[in-house]
């Protein structure tokens, strides 16, 4: 098995995205700075990857609490539009 792939088949980057989403951030810009510094991604790309990850059954199996919470937030935002 590839060491960058977890037991559920998520790559390191996907696991790192979910780990970052589990953390709390104290103020504006802190999360975006962490995205750039820790993951090496532009925030726009990060959110594109995160959105796709929320629809991935492997992500749900890896971290159901975080994925379900983020799915609820996404659905609430969609219904407000």
JSON list of C-alpha atoms in Angstrom, two decimals, residues 10-40:
[
{"chain": "A", "resi": 10, "resn": "UNK", "atom": "CA", "xyz": [-7.72, 8.97, 1.03]},
{"chain": "A", "resi": 11, "resn": "UNK", "atom": "CA", "xyz": [-4.47, 10.60, 0.04]},
{"chain": "A", "resi": 12, "resn": "UNK", "atom": "CA", "xyz": [-2.38, 12.69, 2.41]},
{"chain": "A", "resi": 13, "resn": "UNK", "atom": "CA", "xyz": [-3.74, 15.96, 1.02]},
{"chain": "A", "resi": 14, "resn": "UNK", "atom": "CA", "xyz": [-7.36, 14.85, 1.52]},
{"chain": "A", "resi": 15, "resn": "UNK", "atom": "CA", "xyz": [-6.64, 13.74, 5.09]},
{"chain": "A", "resi": 16, "resn": "UNK", "atom": "CA", "xyz": [-4.84, 17.04, 5.75]},
{"chain": "A", "resi": 17, "resn": "UNK", "atom": "CA", "xyz": [-7.83, 19.02, 4.44]},
{"chain": "A", "resi": 18, "resn": "UNK", "atom": "CA", "xyz": [-10.19, 17.18, 6.80]},
{"chain": "A", "resi": 19, "resn": "UNK", "atom": "CA", "xyz": [-7.76, 17.67, 9.69]},
{"chain": "A", "resi": 20, "resn": "UNK", "atom": "CA", "xyz": [-7.62, 21.40, 9.02]},
{"chain": "A", "resi": 21, "resn": "UNK", "atom": "CA", "xyz": [-11.44, 21.54, 8.98]},
{"chain": "A", "resi": 22, "resn": "UNK", "atom": "CA", "xyz": [-11.56, 19.93, 12.45]},
{"chain": "A", "resi": 23, "resn": "UNK", "atom": "CA", "xyz": [-9.58, 22.82, 13.93]},
{"chain": "A", "resi": 24, "resn": "UNK", "atom": "CA", "xyz": [-11.04, 26.04, 15.24]},
{"chain": "A", "resi": 25, "resn": "UNK", "atom": "CA", "xyz": [-9.69, 29.33, 13.96]},
{"chain": "A", "resi": 26, "resn": "UNK", "atom": "CA", "xyz": [-9.62, 32.45, 16.08]},
{"chain": "A", "resi": 27, "resn": "UNK", "atom": "CA", "xyz": [-10.21, 35.22, 13.60]},
{"chain": "A", "resi": 28, "resn": "UNK", "atom": "CA", "xyz": [-10.47, 36.38, 10.01]},
{"chain": "A", "resi": 29, "resn": "UNK", "atom": "CA", "xyz": [-7.60, 35.36, 7.78]},
{"chain": "A", "resi": 30, "resn": "UNK", "atom": "CA", "xyz": [-6.18, 32.78, 10.18]},
{"chain": "A", "resi": 31, "resn": "UNK", "atom": "CA", "xyz": [-7.67, 29.81, 8.33]},
{"chain": "A", "resi": 32, "resn": "UNK", "atom": "CA", "xyz": [-6.64, 31.17, 4.92]},
{"chain": "A", "resi": 33, "resn": "UNK", "atom": "CA", "xyz": [-3.07, 31.65, 6.18]},
{"chain": "A", "resi": 34, "resn": "UNK", "atom": "CA", "xyz": [-3.03, 28.05, 7.49]},
{"chain": "A", "resi": 35, "resn": "UNK", "atom": "CA", "xyz": [-4.32, 26.82, 4.12]},
{"chain": "A", "resi": 36, "resn": "UNK", "atom": "CA", "xyz": [-1.47, 28.59, 2.31]},
{"chain": "A", "resi": 37, "resn": "UNK", "atom": "CA", "xyz": [1.30, 27.79, 4.79]},
{"chain": "A", "resi": 38, "resn": "UNK", "atom": "CA", "xyz": [0.41, 24.24, 5.82]},
{"chain": "A", "resi": 39, "resn": "UNK", "atom": "CA", "xyz": [-1.11, 22.86, 2.63]},
{"chain": "A", "resi": 40, "resn": "UNK", "atom": "CA", "xyz": [0.54, 25.07, 0.01]}
]
